[in-house]
PDB file of C-alpha atoms and ligand atoms in Angstrom:
ATOM      1  CA  MET A1143     -18.737   2.564   1.078  1.00 96.00           C
ATOM      2  CA  VAL A1144     -15.288   4.622   1.137  1.00 98.00           C
ATOM      3  CA  LYS A1145     -13.863   5.819  -2.125  1.00 98.00           C
ATOM      4  CA  THR A1146     -10.560   3.789  -2.308  1.00 98.00           C
ATOM      5  CA  ALA A1147      -7.322   4.450  -4.258  1.00 98.00           C
ATOM      6  CA  VAL A1148      -4.781   1.975  -4.833  1.00 98.00           C
ATOM      7  CA  MET A1149      -1.610   3.351  -5.683  1.00 98.00           C
ATOM      8  CA  VAL A1150       0.960   0.259  -6.949  1.00 96.00           C
ATOM      9  CA  SER A1151       4.465   0.208  -8.293  1.00 93.00           C
ATOM     10  CA  GLY A1152       4.712  -3.268  -9.692  1.00 91.00           C
ATOM     11  CA  ASN A1153       3.459  -6.570  -9.774  1.00 94.00           C
ATOM     12  CA  GLY A1154       0.140  -5.644  -7.722  1.00 96.00           C
ATOM     13  CA  SER A1155      -0.695  -8.929  -6.220  1.00 97.00           C
ATOM     14  CA  ASN A1156      -1.524  -7.060  -2.832  1.00 98.00           C
ATOM     15  CA  LEU A1157      -3.958  -5.020  -5.296  1.00 98.00           C
ATOM     16  CA  GLN A1158      -5.195  -8.797  -6.458  1.00 98.00           C
ATOM     17  CA  ALA A1159      -5.511  -9.849  -2.535  1.00 98.00           C
ATOM     18  CA  LEU A1160      -7.934  -6.590  -2.402  1.00 98.00           C
ATOM     19  CA  ILE A1161      -9.850  -7.496  -5.660  1.00 98.00           C
ATOM     20  CA  ASP A1162     -10.403 -11.237  -4.428  1.00 98.00           C
ATOM     21  CA  SER A1163     -11.435 -10.052  -1.243  1.00 98.00           C
ATOM     22  CA  LYS A1164     -14.092  -7.870  -2.586  1.00 97.00           C
ATOM     23  CA  ALA A1165     -15.382 -10.719  -4.562  1.00 96.00           C
ATOM     24  CA  LYS A1166     -15.436 -12.610  -1.625  1.00 96.00           C
ATOM     25  CA  GLY A1167     -17.542 -10.406   0.491  1.00 96.00           C
ATOM     26  CA  THR A1168     -15.365  -9.669   2.676  1.00 95.00           C
ATOM     27  CA  LEU A1169     -14.477  -6.220   1.815  1.00 97.00           C
ATOM     28  CA  SER A1170     -17.788  -4.377   1.801  1.00 97.00           C
ATOM     29  CA  HIS A1171     -16.675  -1.136   3.053  1.00 98.00           C
ATOM     30  CA  VAL A1172     -14.685  -0.663   0.760  1.00 98.00           C
ATOM     31  CA  GLU A1173     -15.203   0.553  -2.984  1.00 98.00           C
ATOM     32  CA  LEU A1174     -11.663  -0.221  -5.056  1.00 98.00           C
ATOM     33  CA  SER A1175     -12.753   3.393  -6.959  1.00 98.00           C
ATOM     34  CA  LEU A1176      -9.360   4.012  -8.642  1.00 98.00           C
ATOM     35  CA  VAL A1177      -5.799   2.490  -8.956  1.00 98.00           C
ATOM     36  CA  VAL A1178      -3.108   4.760  -9.516  1.00 98.00           C
ATOM     37  CA  ALA A1179       0.487   2.760 -10.859  1.00 97.00           C
ATOM     38  CA  SER A1180       3.788   4.865 -10.900  1.00 95.00           C
ATOM     39  CA  LYS A1181       5.227   3.165 -13.902  1.00 95.00           C
ATOM     40  CA  GLU A1182       3.261   2.372 -17.212  1.00 95.00           C
ATOM     41  CA  ASP A1183       4.627  -1.301 -17.576  1.00 95.00           C
ATOM     42  CA  SER A1184       2.872  -1.968 -13.877  1.00 95.00           C
ATOM     43  CA  TYR A1185       1.150  -5.407 -14.151  1.00 96.00           C
ATOM     44  CA  ALA A1186      -1.200  -4.032 -11.746  1.00 96.00           C
ATOM     45  CA  LEU A1187      -2.655  -1.800 -14.750  1.00 97.00           C
ATOM     46  CA  THR A1188      -3.908  -5.222 -16.378  1.00 97.00           C
ATOM     47  CA  ARG A1189      -5.341  -6.737 -13.132  1.00 98.00           C
ATOM     48  CA  ALA A1190      -7.075  -3.264 -12.769  1.00 97.00           C
ATOM     49  CA  LYS A1191      -8.328  -3.395 -16.367  1.00 97.00           C
ATOM     50  CA  GLU A1192      -9.717  -7.103 -16.151  1.00 97.00           C
ATOM     51  CA  ASN A1193     -11.631  -6.015 -13.303  1.00 97.00           C
ATOM     52  CA  SER A1194     -12.946  -3.230 -14.284  1.00 97.00           C
ATOM     53  CA  ILE A1195     -11.649  -0.700 -12.114  1.00 98.00           C
ATOM     54  CA  ASP A1196     -10.824   2.393 -13.306  1.00 98.00           C
ATOM     55  CA  ALA A1197      -7.007   3.375 -13.433  1.00 98.00           C
ATOM     56  CA  VAL A1198      -4.386   6.162 -14.260  1.00 98.00           C
ATOM     57  CA  VAL A1199      -0.607   6.019 -14.682  1.00 97.00           C
ATOM     58  CA  VAL A1200       1.251   8.806 -12.893  1.00 97.00           C
ATOM     59  CA  SER A1201       4.807   8.418 -13.752  1.00 94.00           C
ATOM     60  CA  ARG A1202       6.971   8.857 -11.405  1.00 92.00           C
ATOM     61  CA  LYS A1203       9.759   8.692 -13.260  1.00 91.00           C
ATOM     62  CA  LYS A1204       8.998  11.893 -15.255  1.00 92.00           C
ATOM     63  CA  TYR A1205       9.654  14.034 -12.187  1.00 93.00           C
ATOM     64  CA  LYS A1206      12.949  12.702 -10.803  1.00 87.00           C
ATOM     65  CA  ASP A1207      13.266  14.072  -7.214  1.00 88.00           C
ATOM     66  CA  ASP A1208      10.386  16.350  -7.542  1.00 95.00           C
ATOM     67  CA  VAL A1209       7.748  14.212  -5.319  1.00 95.00           C
ATOM     68  CA  ALA A1210       5.621  17.666  -5.055  1.00 96.00           C
ATOM     69  CA  ALA A1211       5.241  17.893  -8.698  1.00 97.00           C
ATOM     70  CA  PHE A1212       4.349  14.460  -8.916  1.00 96.00           C
ATOM     71  CA  GLU A1213       1.457  15.230  -6.094  1.00 97.00           C
ATOM     72  CA  ARG A1214       0.106  17.798  -8.464  1.00 97.00           C
ATOM     73  CA  GLU A1215      -0.491  16.025 -11.253  1.00 97.00           C
ATOM     74  CA  LEU A1216      -2.088  13.238  -8.335  1.00 98.00           C
ATOM     75  CA  ILE A1217      -4.428  15.009  -6.748  1.00 98.00           C
ATOM     76  CA  PRO A1218      -6.628  16.033  -9.230  1.00 98.00           C
ATOM     77  CA  TYR A1219      -7.297  12.519 -10.195  1.00 98.00           C
ATOM     78  CA  LEU A1220      -8.049  11.965  -6.321  1.00 98.00           C
ATOM     79  CA  GLN A1221     -10.041  14.782  -6.188  1.00 98.00           C
ATOM     80  CA  LYS A1222     -11.987  13.659  -8.810  1.00 98.00           C
ATOM     81  CA  TYR A1223     -13.023  10.188  -7.685  1.00 98.00           C
ATOM     82  CA  ASP A1224     -13.411  11.612  -4.249  1.00 98.00           C
ATOM     83  CA  ILE A1225     -11.053   9.685  -2.707  1.00 98.00           C
ATOM     84  CA  GLU A1226     -11.232   9.322   0.818  1.00 98.00           C
ATOM     85  CA  MET A1227      -9.041   6.636   1.546  1.00 98.00           C
ATOM     86  CA  ILE A1228      -5.595   5.530   0.002  1.00 98.00           C
ATOM     87  CA  ILE A1229      -3.997   2.054  -0.201  1.00 98.00           C
ATOM     88  CA  LEU A1230      -0.243   2.050  -0.719  1.00 97.00           C
ATOM     89  CA  ALA A1231       0.287  -1.468  -2.173  1.00 97.00           C
ATOM     90  CA  GLY A1232       3.748  -1.703  -2.993  1.00 92.00           C
ATOM     91  CA  PHE A1233       4.189   1.804  -3.935  1.00 92.00           C
ATOM     92  CA  LEU A1234       7.627   2.888  -4.472  1.00 83.00           C
ATOM     93  CA  THR A1235       7.368   6.491  -3.607  1.00 85.00           C
ATOM     94  CA  VAL A1236       7.707   8.783  -0.414  1.00 88.00           C
ATOM     95  CA  PHE A1237       4.915  11.160  -0.279  1.00 94.00           C
ATOM     96  CA  THR A1238       6.023  15.293   1.148  1.00 95.00           C
ATOM     97  CA  LYS A1239       4.464  16.081   4.255  1.00 95.00           C
ATOM     98  CA  ASP A1240       2.127  18.395   2.435  1.00 96.00           C
ATOM     99  CA  PHE A1241       0.385  15.417   0.798  1.00 97.00           C
ATOM    100  CA  ILE A1242       0.531  13.352   3.750  1.00 96.00           C
ATOM    101  CA  SER A1243      -1.481  16.425   5.931  1.00 95.00           C
ATOM    102  CA  ILE A1244      -4.182  16.087   3.123  1.00 95.00           C
ATOM    103  CA  TYR A1245      -5.019  12.780   3.783  1.00 95.00           C
ATOM    104  CA  LYS A1246      -4.210  12.445   7.408  1.00 92.00           C
ATOM    105  CA  ASP A1247      -5.101   9.432   8.955  1.00 94.00           C
ATOM    106  CA  ARG A1248      -6.192   8.277   5.337  1.00 97.00           C
ATOM    107  CA  ILE A1249      -3.303   6.170   3.966  1.00 98.00           C
ATOM    108  CA  ILE A1250      -1.965   3.095   4.975  1.00 98.00           C
ATOM    109  CA  ASN A1251       1.212   0.896   3.867  1.00 97.00           C
ATOM    110  CA  VAL A1252       1.602  -2.865   3.812  1.00 97.00           C
ATOM    111  CA  HIS A1253       5.487  -3.032   4.815  1.00 97.00           C
ATOM    112  CA  PRO A1254       6.745  -6.558   4.163  1.00 98.00           C
ATOM    113  CA  ALA A1255       8.982  -6.984   7.706  1.00 98.00           C
ATOM    114  CA  LEU A1256       7.490  -6.561  11.157  1.00 98.00           C
ATOM    115  CA  LEU A1257       8.391  -2.753  11.675  1.00 97.00           C
ATOM    116  CA  PRO A1258      10.179  -1.087  13.799  1.00 97.00           C
ATOM    117  CA  SER A1259      12.597  -3.633  12.401  1.00 97.00           C
ATOM    118  CA  PHE A1260      13.795  -3.398   8.611  1.00 97.00           C
ATOM    119  CA  GLY A1261      11.968  -0.327   8.043  1.00 96.00           C
ATOM    120  CA  GLY A1262      13.330   3.426   6.517  1.00 93.00           C
ATOM    121  CA  ARG A1263      14.593   4.633   3.376  1.00 90.00           C
ATOM    122  CA  GLY A1264      16.553   1.476   1.182  1.00 90.00           C
ATOM    123  CA  TYR A1265      14.539  -1.267   2.893  1.00 94.00           C
ATOM    124  CA  TYR A1266      12.151  -2.446   0.243  1.00 93.00           C
ATOM    125  CA  GLY A1267      12.303  -4.966  -2.185  1.00 94.00           C
ATOM    126  CA  LEU A1268      14.325  -8.073  -2.147  1.00 96.00           C
ATOM    127  CA  ARG A1269      16.836  -5.596  -0.468  1.00 97.00           C
ATOM    128  CA  LEU A1270      14.934  -5.733   2.260  1.00 97.00           C
ATOM    129  CA  HIS A1271      14.780  -9.574   2.547  1.00 98.00           C
ATOM    130  CA  ARG A1272      18.281  -9.996   1.838  1.00 98.00           C
ATOM    131  CA  ALA A1273      19.150  -7.739   5.010  1.00 98.00           C
ATOM    132  CA  VAL A1274      16.244  -9.739   7.135  1.00 98.00           C
ATOM    133  CA  LEU A1275      18.347 -13.167   6.244  1.00 98.00           C
ATOM    134  CA  ASP A1276      21.847 -11.541   6.775  1.00 98.00           C
ATOM    135  CA  SER A1277      20.690 -10.551  10.381  1.00 98.00           C
ATOM    136  CA  GLY A1278      19.627 -14.345  11.036  1.00 98.00           C
ATOM    137  CA  VAL A1279      16.634 -12.957  12.623  1.00 98.00           C
ATOM    138  CA  LYS A1280      14.291 -16.316  12.765  1.00 98.00           C
ATOM    139  CA  VAL A1281      10.791 -14.410  12.274  1.00 98.00           C
ATOM    140  CA  SER A1282      10.006 -11.691   9.777  1.00 98.00           C
ATOM    141  CA  GLY A1283       6.577 -11.154   8.750  1.00 98.00           C
ATOM    142  CA  ALA A1284       4.368  -7.797   7.546  1.00 98.00           C
ATOM    143  CA  THR A1285       3.048  -5.044   8.825  1.00 98.00           C
ATOM    144  CA  ILE A1286       0.130  -2.625   7.705  1.00 98.00           C
ATOM    145  CA  HIS A1287       0.350   0.891   9.127  1.00 98.00           C
ATOM    146  CA  TYR A1288      -0.575   4.394   8.348  1.00 97.00           C
ATOM    147  CA  VAL A1289       1.549   6.645   6.646  1.00 96.00           C
ATOM    148  CA  ASN A1290       2.834   9.547   9.009  1.00 92.00           C
ATOM    149  CA  GLU A1291       5.754  11.956   7.329  1.00 88.00           C
ATOM    150  CA  ASP A1292       8.401   9.716   8.488  1.00 88.00           C
ATOM    151  CA  ILE A1293       9.146   6.195   6.503  1.00 89.00           C
ATOM    152  CA  ASP A1294       7.715   3.359   7.528  1.00 91.00           C
ATOM    153  CA  SER A1295       7.107   4.616  11.347  1.00 91.00           C
ATOM    154  CA  GLY A1296       3.415   5.545  11.394  1.00 95.00           C
ATOM    155  CA  LYS A1297       1.206   4.080  13.957  1.00 97.00           C
ATOM    156  CA  ILE A1298       0.666   0.107  13.423  1.00 98.00           C
ATOM    157  CA  ILE A1299      -2.452  -1.176  12.465  1.00 98.00           C
ATOM    158  CA  LEU A1300      -1.998  -4.571  12.226  1.00 98.00           C
ATOM    159  CA  GLN A1301       0.892  -7.007  12.086  1.00 98.00           C
ATOM    160  CA  LYS A1302       1.620 -11.172  11.009  1.00 98.00           C
ATOM    161  CA  ALA A1303       5.070 -12.718  12.126  1.00 98.00           C
ATOM    162  CA  VAL A1304       6.312 -15.408   9.440  1.00 98.00           C
ATOM    163  CA  ASP A1305       9.047 -17.983   9.968  1.00 98.00           C
ATOM    164  CA  VAL A1306      12.242 -17.709   8.417  1.00 98.00           C
ATOM    165  CA  LYS A1307      13.668 -20.731   7.298  1.00 98.00           C
ATOM    166  CA  GLU A1308      16.938 -22.476   6.867  1.00 97.00           C
ATOM    167  CA  GLY A1309      17.774 -22.023   2.991  1.00 97.00           C
ATOM    168  CA  ASP A1310      15.548 -19.520   2.463  1.00 98.00           C
ATOM    169  CA  THR A1311      16.523 -16.715  -0.690  1.00 98.00           C
ATOM    170  CA  PRO A1312      15.121 -13.549  -0.845  1.00 98.00           C
ATOM    171  CA  GLU A1313      12.704 -14.786  -3.461  1.00 98.00           C
ATOM    172  CA  THR A1314      11.309 -17.822  -1.059  1.00 98.00           C
ATOM    173  CA  LEU A1315      10.974 -15.216   2.086  1.00 98.00           C
ATOM    174  CA  GLN A1316       9.347 -12.862   0.314  1.00 98.00           C
ATOM    175  CA  LEU A1317       6.998 -14.950  -1.439  1.00 98.00           C
ATOM    176  CA  ARG A1318       6.069 -16.640   2.210  1.00 98.00           C
ATOM    177  CA  ILE A1319       5.491 -13.323   3.550  1.00 98.00           C
ATOM    178  CA  MET A1320       3.128 -12.341   1.163  1.00 98.00           C
ATOM    179  CA  GLN A1321       0.920 -15.670   0.949  1.00 98.00           C
ATOM    180  CA  GLN A1322       0.936 -16.102   4.597  1.00 98.00           C
ATOM    181  CA  ALA A1323       0.922 -12.222   5.649  1.00 98.00           C
ATOM    182  CA  GLU A1324       0.507  -9.534   3.031  1.00 98.00           C
ATOM    183  CA  TRP A1325      -2.433 -10.701   1.072  1.00 98.00           C
ATOM    184  CA  ILE A1326      -4.163 -11.439   4.165  1.00 98.00           C
ATOM    185  CA  LEU A1327      -3.169  -8.368   6.272  1.00 98.00           C
ATOM    186  CA  LEU A1328      -4.099  -5.620   3.814  1.00 98.00           C
ATOM    187  CA  PRO A1329      -7.806  -6.694   2.918  1.00 98.00           C
ATOM    188  CA  LYS A1330      -8.345  -6.874   6.745  1.00 98.00           C
ATOM    189  CA  ALA A1331      -6.784  -3.423   7.574  1.00 98.00           C
ATOM    190  CA  ALA A1332      -8.458  -2.295   4.951  1.00 98.00           C
ATOM    191  CA  GLU A1333     -11.658  -3.109   6.003  1.00 98.00           C
ATOM    192  CA  MET A1334     -11.054  -1.983   9.494  1.00 98.00           C
ATOM    193  CA  VAL A1335      -9.767   1.718   8.622  1.00 98.00           C
ATOM    194  CA  ALA A1336     -13.187   2.225   6.278  1.00 98.00           C
ATOM    195  CA  ILE A1337     -15.018   1.243   8.833  1.00 98.00           C
ATOM    196  CA  LYS A1338     -13.554   3.982  11.111  1.00 97.00           C
ATOM    197  CA  ILE A1339     -13.665   6.579   8.405  1.00 96.00           C
ATOM    198  CA  LEU A1340     -17.164   5.581   8.211  1.00 96.00           C
ATOM    199  CA  GLU A1341     -17.815   6.394  12.042  1.00 95.00           C
ATOM    200  CA  GLU A1342     -16.103   9.212  11.767  1.00 92.00           C
ATOM    201  CA  LYS A1343     -18.236  10.853   8.951  1.00 88.00           C
ATOM    202  CA  ASN A1344     -21.039   9.415  11.279  1.00 87.00           C
ATOM    203  CA  ASP A1345     -20.311  11.186  14.307  1.00 87.00           C
ATOM    204  CA  LYS A1346     -19.762  14.515  12.653  1.00 79.00           C
ATOM    205  CA  HIS A1347     -23.394  14.726  11.191  1.00 72.00           C
TER     206      HIS A1347
HETATM  207  C1  GRF B 508       4.948  -6.243  -1.210  1.00 63.08           C
HETATM  208  O1  GRF B 508       5.856  -7.119  -0.962  1.00 63.08           O
HETATM  209  C2  GRF B 508       4.714  -4.948  -0.468  1.00 63.08           C
HETATM  210  O2  GRF B 508       4.585  -5.438   1.030  1.00 63.08           O
HETATM  211  C3  GRF B 508       5.845  -4.337  -0.737  1.00 63.08           C
HETATM  212  O3  GRF B 508       6.189  -4.462  -2.134  1.00 63.08           O
HETATM  213  C4  GRF B 508       5.464  -5.738  -2.936  1.00 63.08           C
HETATM  214  C5  GRF B 508       4.780  -4.963  -3.822  1.00 63.08           C
HETATM  215  O4  GRF B 508       4.177  -6.498  -4.163  1.00 63.08           O
HETATM  216  N1  GRF B 508       5.675  -2.539  -0.167  1.00 63.08           N
HETATM  217  P1  GRF B 508       2.738  -6.477  -5.129  1.00 63.08           P
HETATM  218  O5  GRF B 508       3.154  -5.275  -6.512  1.00 63.08           O
HETATM  219  O6  GRF B 508       1.608  -6.182  -4.076  1.00 63.08           O
HETATM  220  O7  GRF B 508       3.010  -7.833  -5.751  1.00 63.08           O
END
């Protein structure tokens, strides 16, 4: 199994989808080794605790604009747990190039829209879904992608379209995208990437 850290900032419903998938047996190559929360009031911490997954808080607020300092606190935890894959599941920090190069092709992110549309700085949370509604597009969805140096622009792993409906609010659209796309796609992509990591390891031996 691939030792995996799930990084979260909030509610953690995508973390829950990974936990549920694990319980169902459909995430057999992924070991949920560690949850890292960037906020101490993140409900994801409760989910980790209830499921006996180790969790730590690395406060993002403490470091203000100094992301590298945040990463310096984070890295020893990732090393301690021998983390080989990082899943950003509603994690609101953009890593430095140096950090990403350490974990090249080992970090994946869930984005609640169909990239390359509605991606980049500022496109997150309800603001993103509001922008989708304002634009008039009739489909949105979710994208699971590798994280590279540029925001929301790494190679796409999986994508699923979800209808935008008449009368949608950012909240209703957000929930439909989670239910119909994110919670299904993220465990699937995590399993795919884990298998790829294991294959690469075997090739080296
Ligand atoms: C999700 O919509 C995810 O796509 C985005 O942030 C939200 C996090 O939700 N990046 P949750 O914390 O997993 O419930």
